[in-house]
GROMACS .gro file of C-alpha atoms in nm:
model
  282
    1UNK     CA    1   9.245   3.338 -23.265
    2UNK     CA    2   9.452   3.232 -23.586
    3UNK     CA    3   9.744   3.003 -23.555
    4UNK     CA    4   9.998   3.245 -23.577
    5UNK     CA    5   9.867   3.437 -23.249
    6UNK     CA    6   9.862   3.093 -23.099
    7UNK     CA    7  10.173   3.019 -23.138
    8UNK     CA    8  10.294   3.351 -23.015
    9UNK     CA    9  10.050   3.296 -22.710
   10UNK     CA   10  10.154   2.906 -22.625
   11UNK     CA   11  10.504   2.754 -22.600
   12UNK     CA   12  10.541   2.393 -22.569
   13UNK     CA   13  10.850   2.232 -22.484
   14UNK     CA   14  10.896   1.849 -22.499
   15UNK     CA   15  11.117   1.763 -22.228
   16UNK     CA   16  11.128   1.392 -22.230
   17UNK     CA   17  10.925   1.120 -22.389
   18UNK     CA   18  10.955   0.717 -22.307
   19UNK     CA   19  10.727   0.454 -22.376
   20UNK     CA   20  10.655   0.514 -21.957
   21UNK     CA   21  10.591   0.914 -21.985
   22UNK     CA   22  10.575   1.186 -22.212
   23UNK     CA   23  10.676   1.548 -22.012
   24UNK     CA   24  10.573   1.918 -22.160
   25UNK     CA   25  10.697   2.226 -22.027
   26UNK     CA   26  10.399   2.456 -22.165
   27UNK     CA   27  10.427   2.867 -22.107
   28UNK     CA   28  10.106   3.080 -22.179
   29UNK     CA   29  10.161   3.473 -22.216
   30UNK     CA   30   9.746   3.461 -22.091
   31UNK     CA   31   9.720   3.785 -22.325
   32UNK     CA   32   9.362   3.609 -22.386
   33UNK     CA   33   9.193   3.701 -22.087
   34UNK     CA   34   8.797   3.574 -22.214
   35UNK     CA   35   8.751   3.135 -22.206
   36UNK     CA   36   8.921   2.993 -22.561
   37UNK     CA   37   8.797   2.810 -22.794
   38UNK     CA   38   8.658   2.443 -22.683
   39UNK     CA   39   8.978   2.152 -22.716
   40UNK     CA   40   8.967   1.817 -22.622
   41UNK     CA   41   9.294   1.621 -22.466
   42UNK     CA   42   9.396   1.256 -22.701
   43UNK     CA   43   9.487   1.135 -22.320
   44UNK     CA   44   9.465   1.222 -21.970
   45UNK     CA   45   9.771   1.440 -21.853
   46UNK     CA   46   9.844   1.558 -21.474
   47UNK     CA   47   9.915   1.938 -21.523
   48UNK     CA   48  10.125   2.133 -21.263
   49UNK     CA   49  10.159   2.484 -21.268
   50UNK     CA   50  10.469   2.647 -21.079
   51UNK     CA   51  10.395   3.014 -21.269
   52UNK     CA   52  10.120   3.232 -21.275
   53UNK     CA   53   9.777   3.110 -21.285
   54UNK     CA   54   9.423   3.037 -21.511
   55UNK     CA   55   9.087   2.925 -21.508
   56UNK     CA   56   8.999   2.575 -21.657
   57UNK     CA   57   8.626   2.556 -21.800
   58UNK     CA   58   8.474   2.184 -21.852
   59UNK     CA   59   8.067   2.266 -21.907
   60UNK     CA   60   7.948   2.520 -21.632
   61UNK     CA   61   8.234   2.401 -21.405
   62UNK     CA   62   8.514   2.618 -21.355
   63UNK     CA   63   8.877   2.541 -21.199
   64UNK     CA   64   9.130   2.800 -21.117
   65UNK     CA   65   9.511   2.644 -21.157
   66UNK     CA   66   9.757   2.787 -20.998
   67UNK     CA   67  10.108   2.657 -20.813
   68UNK     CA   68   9.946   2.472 -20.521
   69UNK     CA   69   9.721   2.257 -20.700
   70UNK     CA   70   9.756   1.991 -20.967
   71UNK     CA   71   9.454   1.999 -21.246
   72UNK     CA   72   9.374   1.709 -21.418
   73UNK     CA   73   9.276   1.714 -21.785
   74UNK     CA   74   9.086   1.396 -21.885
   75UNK     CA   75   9.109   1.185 -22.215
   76UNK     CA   76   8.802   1.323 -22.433
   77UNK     CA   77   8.665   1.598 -22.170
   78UNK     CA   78   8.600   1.934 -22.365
   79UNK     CA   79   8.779   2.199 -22.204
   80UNK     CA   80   8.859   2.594 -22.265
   81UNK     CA   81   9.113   2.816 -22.080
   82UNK     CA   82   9.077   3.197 -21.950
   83UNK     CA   83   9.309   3.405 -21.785
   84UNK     CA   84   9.140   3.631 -21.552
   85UNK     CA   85   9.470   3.769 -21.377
   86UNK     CA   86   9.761   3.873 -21.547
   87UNK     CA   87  10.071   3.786 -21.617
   88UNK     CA   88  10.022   3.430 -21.834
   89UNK     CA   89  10.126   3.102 -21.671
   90UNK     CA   90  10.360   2.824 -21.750
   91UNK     CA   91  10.268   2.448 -21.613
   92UNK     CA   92  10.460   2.106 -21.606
   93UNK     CA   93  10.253   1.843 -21.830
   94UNK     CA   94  10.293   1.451 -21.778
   95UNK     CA   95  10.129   1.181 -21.968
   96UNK     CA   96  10.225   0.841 -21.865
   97UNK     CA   97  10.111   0.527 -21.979
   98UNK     CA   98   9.759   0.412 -21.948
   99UNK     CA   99   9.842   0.094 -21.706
  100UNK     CA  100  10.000   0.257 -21.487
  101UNK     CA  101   9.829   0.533 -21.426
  102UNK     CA  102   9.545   0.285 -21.350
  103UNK     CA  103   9.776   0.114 -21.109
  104UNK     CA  104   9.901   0.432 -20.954
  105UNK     CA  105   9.594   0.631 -20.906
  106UNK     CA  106   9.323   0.528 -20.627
  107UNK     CA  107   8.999   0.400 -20.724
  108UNK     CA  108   8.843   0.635 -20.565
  109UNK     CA  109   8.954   0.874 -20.749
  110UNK     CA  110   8.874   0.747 -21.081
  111UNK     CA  111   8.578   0.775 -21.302
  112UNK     CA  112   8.386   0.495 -21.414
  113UNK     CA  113   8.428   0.373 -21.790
  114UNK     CA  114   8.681   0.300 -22.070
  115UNK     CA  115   8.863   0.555 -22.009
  116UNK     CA  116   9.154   0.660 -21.740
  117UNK     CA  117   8.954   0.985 -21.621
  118UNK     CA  118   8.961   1.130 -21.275
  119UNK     CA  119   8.645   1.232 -21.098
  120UNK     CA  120   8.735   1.554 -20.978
  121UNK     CA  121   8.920   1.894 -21.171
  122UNK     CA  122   9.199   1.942 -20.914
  123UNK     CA  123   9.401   1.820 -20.583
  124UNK     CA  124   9.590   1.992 -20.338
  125UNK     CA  125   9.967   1.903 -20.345
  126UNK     CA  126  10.176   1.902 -20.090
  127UNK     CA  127  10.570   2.135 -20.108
  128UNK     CA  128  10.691   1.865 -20.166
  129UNK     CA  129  10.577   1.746 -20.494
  130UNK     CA  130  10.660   2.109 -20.541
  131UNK     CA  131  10.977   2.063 -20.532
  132UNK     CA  132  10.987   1.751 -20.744
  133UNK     CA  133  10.839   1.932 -21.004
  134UNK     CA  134  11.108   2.199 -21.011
  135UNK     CA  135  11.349   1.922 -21.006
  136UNK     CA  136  11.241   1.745 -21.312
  137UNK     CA  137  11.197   2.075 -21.515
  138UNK     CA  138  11.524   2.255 -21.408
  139UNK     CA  139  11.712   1.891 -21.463
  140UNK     CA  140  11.542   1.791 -21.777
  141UNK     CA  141  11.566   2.185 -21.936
  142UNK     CA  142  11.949   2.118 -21.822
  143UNK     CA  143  12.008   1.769 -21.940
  144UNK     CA  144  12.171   1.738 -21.591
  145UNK     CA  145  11.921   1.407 -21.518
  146UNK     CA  146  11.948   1.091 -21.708
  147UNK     CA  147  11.620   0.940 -21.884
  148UNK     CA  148  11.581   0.655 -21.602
  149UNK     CA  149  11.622   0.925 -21.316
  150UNK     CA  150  11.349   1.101 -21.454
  151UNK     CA  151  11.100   0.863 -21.542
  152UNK     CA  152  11.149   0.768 -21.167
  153UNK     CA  153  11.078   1.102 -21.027
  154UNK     CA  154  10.781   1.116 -21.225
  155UNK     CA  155  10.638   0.827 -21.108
  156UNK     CA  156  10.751   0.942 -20.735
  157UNK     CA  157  10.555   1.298 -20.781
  158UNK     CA  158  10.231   1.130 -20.948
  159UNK     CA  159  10.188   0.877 -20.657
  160UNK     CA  160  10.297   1.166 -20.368
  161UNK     CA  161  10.031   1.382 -20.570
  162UNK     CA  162   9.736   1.130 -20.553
  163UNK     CA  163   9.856   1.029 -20.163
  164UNK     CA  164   9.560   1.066 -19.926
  165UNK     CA  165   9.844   1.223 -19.666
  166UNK     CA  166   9.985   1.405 -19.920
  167UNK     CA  167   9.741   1.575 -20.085
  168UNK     CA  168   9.380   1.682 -20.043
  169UNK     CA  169   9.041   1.726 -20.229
  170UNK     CA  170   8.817   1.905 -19.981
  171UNK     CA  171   8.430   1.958 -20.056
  172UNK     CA  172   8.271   2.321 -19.981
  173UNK     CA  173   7.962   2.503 -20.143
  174UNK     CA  174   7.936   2.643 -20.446
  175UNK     CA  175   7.922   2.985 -20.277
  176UNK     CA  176   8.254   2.885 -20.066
  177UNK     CA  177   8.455   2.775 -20.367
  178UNK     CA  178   8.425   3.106 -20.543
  179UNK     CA  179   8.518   3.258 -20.251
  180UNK     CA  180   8.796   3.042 -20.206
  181UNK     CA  181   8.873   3.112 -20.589
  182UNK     CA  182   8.881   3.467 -20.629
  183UNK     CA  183   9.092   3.488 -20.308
  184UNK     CA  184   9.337   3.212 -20.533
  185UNK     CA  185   9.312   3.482 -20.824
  186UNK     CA  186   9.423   3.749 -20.582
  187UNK     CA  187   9.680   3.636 -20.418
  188UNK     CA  188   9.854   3.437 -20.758
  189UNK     CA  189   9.823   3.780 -20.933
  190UNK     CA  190  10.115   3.937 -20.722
  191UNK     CA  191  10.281   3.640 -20.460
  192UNK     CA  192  10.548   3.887 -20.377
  193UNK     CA  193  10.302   4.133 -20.225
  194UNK     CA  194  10.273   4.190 -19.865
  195UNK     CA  195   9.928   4.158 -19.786
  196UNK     CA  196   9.724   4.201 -19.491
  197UNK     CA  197   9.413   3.970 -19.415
  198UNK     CA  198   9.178   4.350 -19.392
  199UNK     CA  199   9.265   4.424 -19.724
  200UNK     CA  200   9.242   4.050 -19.856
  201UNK     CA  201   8.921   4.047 -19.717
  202UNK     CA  202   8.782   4.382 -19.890
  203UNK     CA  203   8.896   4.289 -20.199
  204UNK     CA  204   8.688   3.935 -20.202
  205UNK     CA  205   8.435   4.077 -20.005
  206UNK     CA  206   8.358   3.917 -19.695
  207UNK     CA  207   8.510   3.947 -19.283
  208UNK     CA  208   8.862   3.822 -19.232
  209UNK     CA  209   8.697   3.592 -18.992
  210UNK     CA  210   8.504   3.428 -19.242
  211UNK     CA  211   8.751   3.438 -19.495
  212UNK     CA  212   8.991   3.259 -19.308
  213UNK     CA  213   8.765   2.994 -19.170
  214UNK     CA  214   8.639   2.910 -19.515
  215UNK     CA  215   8.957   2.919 -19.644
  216UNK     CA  216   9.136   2.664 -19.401
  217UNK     CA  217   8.851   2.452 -19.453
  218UNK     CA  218   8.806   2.407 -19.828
  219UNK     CA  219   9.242   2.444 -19.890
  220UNK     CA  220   9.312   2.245 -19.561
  221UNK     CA  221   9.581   2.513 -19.476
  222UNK     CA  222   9.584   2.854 -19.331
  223UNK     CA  223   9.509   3.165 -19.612
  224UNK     CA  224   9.846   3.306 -19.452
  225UNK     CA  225  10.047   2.967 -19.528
  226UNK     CA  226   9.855   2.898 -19.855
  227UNK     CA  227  10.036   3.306 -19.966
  228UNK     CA  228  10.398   3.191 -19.820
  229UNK     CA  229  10.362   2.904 -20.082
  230UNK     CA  230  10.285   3.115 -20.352
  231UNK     CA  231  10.605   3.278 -20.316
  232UNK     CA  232  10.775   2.992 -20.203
  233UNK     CA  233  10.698   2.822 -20.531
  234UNK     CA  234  10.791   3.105 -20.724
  235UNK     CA  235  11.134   3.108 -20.569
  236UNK     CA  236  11.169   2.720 -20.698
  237UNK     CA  237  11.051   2.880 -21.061
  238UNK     CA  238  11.319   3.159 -21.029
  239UNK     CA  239  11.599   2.952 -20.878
  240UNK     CA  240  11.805   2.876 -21.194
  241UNK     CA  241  11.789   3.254 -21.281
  242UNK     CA  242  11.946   3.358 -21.012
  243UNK     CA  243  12.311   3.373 -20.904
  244UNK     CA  244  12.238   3.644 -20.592
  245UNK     CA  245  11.983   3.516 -20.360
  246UNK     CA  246  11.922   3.759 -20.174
  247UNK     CA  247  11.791   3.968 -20.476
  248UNK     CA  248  11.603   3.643 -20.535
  249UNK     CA  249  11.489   3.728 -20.148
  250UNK     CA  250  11.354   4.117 -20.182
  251UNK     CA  251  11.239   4.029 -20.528
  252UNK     CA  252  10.941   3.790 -20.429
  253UNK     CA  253  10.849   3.991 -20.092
  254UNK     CA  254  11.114   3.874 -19.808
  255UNK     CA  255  11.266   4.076 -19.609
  256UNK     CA  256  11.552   3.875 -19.606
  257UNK     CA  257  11.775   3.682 -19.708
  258UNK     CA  258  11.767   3.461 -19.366
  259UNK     CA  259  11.385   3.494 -19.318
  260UNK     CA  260  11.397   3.362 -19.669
  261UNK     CA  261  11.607   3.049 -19.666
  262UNK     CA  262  11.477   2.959 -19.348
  263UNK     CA  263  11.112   2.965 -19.490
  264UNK     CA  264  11.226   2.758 -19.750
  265UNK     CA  265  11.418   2.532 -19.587
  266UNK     CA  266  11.113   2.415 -19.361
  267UNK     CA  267  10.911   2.368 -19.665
  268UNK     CA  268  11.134   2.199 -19.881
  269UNK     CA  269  11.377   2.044 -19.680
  270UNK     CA  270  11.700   2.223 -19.855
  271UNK     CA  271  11.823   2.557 -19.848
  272UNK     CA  272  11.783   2.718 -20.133
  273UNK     CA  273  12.159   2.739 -20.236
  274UNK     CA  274  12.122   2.377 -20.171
  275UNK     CA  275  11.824   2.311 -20.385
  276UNK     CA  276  11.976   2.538 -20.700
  277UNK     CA  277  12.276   2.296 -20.628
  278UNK     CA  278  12.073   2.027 -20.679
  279UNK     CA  279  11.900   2.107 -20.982
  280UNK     CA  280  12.237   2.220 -21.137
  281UNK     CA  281  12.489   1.898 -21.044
  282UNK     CA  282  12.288   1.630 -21.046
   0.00000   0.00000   0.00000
């Protein structure tokens, strides 16, 4: 790919940098669908995406990113990207400083030597560093936080994402986790689409039974609640856009505009006419 079609294909957006934490707001049209070219990250950055979704490569191991997981890209690990759904992806990048990401992140979860490196590609999150990741990027992309208030809630989402009761890092089998992938792929390639666990099933390949036990088990939530996030997030994504929520509603597969803010609501603690407040007054 030449450097012209990769800047037409990535968008980076610096949203804030401190001597604490440097924050990217990095869109990917995904028109590149096979892995990319090898790259290497200067330092390790906590990725979040809240649109769309792709597949990290590091060696033979792959990692699909999407909205309900954070991905980790180490200081000096080789990596490539693919798209294997549609639709591109954008993602919230943080970098903080060296020290304190030491101090912040468990040792357990941290690879031995020089570097600050984590041991594993990914982590669960939980909605609610969700919705402090929508609150940084809506506020910074604003300018309707002050430096100090942001820094903050970046160091609040980094330590709820590492959280042992926040966040999770379940093992499975090989076999499992590309189950548990390609049902990811599925599902992040259309959240607003009303699915039923037959046809979720067919398309991956296996029983519904099966699919939902290994599912719960290697996400630690039900496939059907795992879905509701997808959209859930999407709505937080969307938010700003929108000045008729219940267009906002029907557009991401509600059938409602009540069924809608109440989901919401018990997921992120604010109505969404409260949370667009939020991210608009500050």
């Amino acid at each position: 790919m030449s450097e012209a079609q990769e800047e037409d294909e990535l968008s980076v957006r610096l949203l804030l940098e401190t001597a604490t934490v440097e924050i990217r707001d990095i869109q990917c049209r995904g028109n590149c669908r096979h892995r990319s070219p090898s790259e290497c990250a200067s330092t390790t950055h906590l990725v979040y995406p809240y649109r769309g979704a792709f597949m990290r490569h590091v060696g033979s191991a792959e990692t699909v990113a999407e909205v309900n997981q954070l991905v980790f890209f180490n200081e000096d690990e080789e990596y490539a990207i693919s798209h294997p759904v549609g639709g591109g992806d954008a993602c919230l990048s943080i970098a903080i400083d060296r020290t304190l990401l030491q101090e912040l992140a468990p040792a357990d979860q941290l690879a031995t030597g020089p570097a600050v490196a984590f041991r594993h590609a990914r982590r669960g999150i939980d909605p609610r560093a969700q919705a402090l990741v929508a609150l940084l990027r809506h506020g910074l992309s604003r300018g309707a936080i002050e430096t100090l208030e942001a820094e903050t809630l970046a160091l609040t989402l980094i330590r709820r994402s590492l959280g042992e009761t926040t966040s999770h890092d379940l093992p499975s089998t090989y076999g499992q986790k590309k189950l548990v992938d390609r049902t990811k792929l599925l599902l992040a390639a259309d959240p607003g689409r009303r699915w039923t666990l037959a046809a979720i099933a067919k398309e991956v390949g296996v029983s519904p039974v099966y699919l939902t036990q290994i599912f719960a088990q290697a996400e630690g939530v039900p496939l059907y609640r795992y879905q509701l996030r997808l959209r859930l997030a999407r709505a937080l994504d969307l938010l700003a856009d929108y000045d008729d929520l219940t267009m906002l509603a029907l557009d991401i597969g509600f059938s409602s505009h009540s069924h809608f803010s109440a989901a919401f609501r018990q997921l992120y603690g604010k109505t969404p006419a409260e949370f667009q407040r939020a991210t608009r007054l500050r």
